[in-house]
Amino acid sequence: MLQHALRYRDMGLSVIPVRSNSKIPATKWLEYQSRLPSVDEINQWWGREDYNIGIVTGAVSGIMVIDCDSPSAITAFLELYKGDAPRVRTPRGMHFFFKYEEGMQNSVRVAGYDLDIRADGGYVVAPPSIINNRLYEFIKPIESISIIPNIDSNIINALSINNALITNNNINNNIYNARAREANIVPFNKNNHNQSHESQTVTDYFIKGRRDEDIFHAANCLVKGGAKVDFIRQALKMLAFSCNPPFPENEIEAKVSSAIERGKRKDRNIMAEIKEWLESQTGHFRVTDYHNESHLVTKQEKHAANVAFTRLCEQGILERHGDRSGTYRKVENDVEVIDWKNAVTEEYPIKFPLNVHHLVKLYPGNIAILAGATNTGKTTFMLELVRLNQFTHNVLYMNSEMGASELKLRLEMFKDVCPLEKWKFKAIERSDKFADAIDPDGLNVIDFMEIYDEFWKLGGWIRDVHKKLNKGVAIIAIQKQSSTKKDQKDFGRGGEMTLEKPRLYMAMDRGRLKIVKAKIWRRHDRNPNGLSRSFKIVSGWKFLPNDEWRDEKEGQYPTSGAGYEVSE
């Protein structure tokens, strides 16, 4: 970060340190609104800690920034601005850089959008800062302050705090509100804090822990009800804003697309889908489980599913279980012979962050799962896993989110222990069909298996990866809900169906890692199941333990070699 901060200063920009993983300044910054910091000040700030970087806007730096904090704000602004100003991709939106003009002041929530103007008295977080494991990166870099474009005065007038940002949008909103009233949907008014009882009732259902499911269910119902795409998108945005806490707006489009794709399958092959669903089932289950997990809402679809289950019983694939109507179990006819005489008994040597390997072992063909809540460090964990093992195994790293630039910047954080030229692994972009890309004899790191609906499919995906492994192993990251003090969420999306194949299953919440399931103990007298350890992430990559492994019920659990390992 130090070199980036010095480079910004050389360009004539006033920079300030911003707390790590935060937007809060790490120093008093009033004086830097009228002068640039000295080189010594910058060296002192970033020599003390790897802070994020802030750029002070306004006259001191000669810039103003349009801060769009959501996709809708970006769309709205780009309807006004068609130019090629420098811009930064932020964790939730975009920054557009323009030349400062005298008298420009800060404005927030312009016309009710997630759009702010940063000028005199403001600052923005700058690349390559990171917040919640998401990188700030230039889409179009600042080449020189002197060639940054001016913003058109007509756009400034349109962006006045009390004016409508885009007239057509207001017209569309009025049309939407009328349609929403006809559909008995209570529109959310951002400026009205005294909402009606009906809207509060809706919000009670869209709460933390079930927001994702409820948002998708709403999208699915709107699609099946024949609503137009624009109507669905507007409705979901209002519902997302009304959630407690608000549902991330940047995930709305995925819900809409998934629901629309599902809606296109009007003549869906229920039998084929049920057979696929059955692959992820163990024990007994009810036909209503399939109804719920596949989001069947019409009587016709539910009836078709019930008929399919009956036919599968007639074919000998299922049999009824117990006395409860609609309860079944699979008939397991497949026999897989275990060639135990030729089995490999040598451990697959692998190192984990926080020294998980001091408690557990893996063998060739094994799978380990890291189920992590959003923004808790899953990718950091997986990249550190790559670093620790890249010189002893052929590592294949699959990522579903990062492009090449972001991955490079993430790896630069490890420069103290592993310069860029020393990294030795293969990276590919992959968001589905993971088994097709598996290296059967290598160390496969999947970051992460991303799914927005039909979570039961995760169990099948994991099973497919397991079938492809020979002498290698796979470490797979999946998403899970955040735990609370009252409610520990140990399983990822897909629930207990993701537990079948892994020999090691870990759950990560903010600052804590738990071993949920460990089938192969390092020592027979040390049971690691249920143990957890708190940690902090330093310098964007280093997992440092705050304590020993402990069982919450029994207290500290003694282990050897608790210190952090750095492998060369």
Coordinates of N, CA and C in Angstrom, one line a residue, residues 172-187 222 227-232 234:
N172 N -41.3 6.1 -14.4 CA -41.4 4.6 -14.3 C -41.8 4.2 -12.9
N173 N -41.2 4.9 -11.9 CA -41.6 4.6 -10.5 C -43.1 4.8 -10.2
N174 N -43.6 5.9 -10.8 CA -45.1 6.1 -10.6 C -45.9 5.0 -11.2
I175 N -45.5 4.6 -12.5 CA -46.2 3.4 -13.1 C -46.1 2.2 -12.3
Y176 N -44.8 2.0 -11.8 CA -44.6 0.8 -10.9 C -45.5 0.8 -9.7
N177 N -45.5 1.9 -9.0 CA -46.3 2.0 -7.8 C -47.8 1.7 -8.0
A178 N -48.3 2.1 -9.2 CA -49.7 1.8 -9.5 C -49.8 0.3 -9.7
R179 N -48.9 -0.3 -10.4 CA -49.0 -1.7 -10.7 C -48.8 -2.5 -9.3
A180 N -47.9 -2.0 -8.5 CA -47.7 -2.6 -7.2 C -49.0 -2.6 -6.4
R181 N -49.7 -1.5 -6.4 CA -50.9 -1.4 -5.6 C -52.0 -2.4 -6.2
E182 N -52.0 -2.6 -7.5 CA -52.9 -3.5 -8.1 C -52.6 -5.0 -7.7
A183 N -51.3 -5.2 -7.5 CA -50.8 -6.6 -7.1 C -50.8 -6.7 -5.6
N184 N -51.3 -5.7 -4.9 CA -51.3 -5.8 -3.4 C -50.0 -5.8 -2.8
I185 N -49.0 -5.2 -3.4 CA -47.6 -5.0 -2.9 C -47.5 -3.6 -2.3
V186 N -47.0 -3.5 -1.1 CA -46.9 -2.2 -0.5 C -45.5 -1.6 -0.9
P187 N -45.5 -0.6 -1.7 CA -44.2 0.0 -2.1 C -43.4 0.5 -0.9
L222 N -43.4 -14.3 -8.7 CA -43.7 -13.3 -9.6 C -43.6 -13.8 -11.1
A227 N -45.6 -11.8 -14.2 CA -45.1 -10.4 -14.1 C -44.0 -10.2 -15.1
K228 N -43.8 -8.9 -15.6 CA -42.8 -8.6 -16.5 C -41.5 -8.4 -15.8
V229 N -40.4 -8.6 -16.5 CA -39.0 -8.6 -15.9 C -38.8 -7.3 -15.1
D230 N -39.1 -6.1 -15.7 CA -38.8 -4.9 -15.0 C -39.6 -4.8 -13.7
F231 N -40.8 -5.3 -13.8 CA -41.7 -5.3 -12.6 C -41.0 -6.1 -11.5
I232 N -40.6 -7.3 -11.9 CA -40.0 -8.3 -10.9 C -38.7 -7.6 -10.3
Q234 N -37.9 -4.4 -10.0 CA -38.3 -3.3 -9.1 C -38.9 -3.9 -7.8

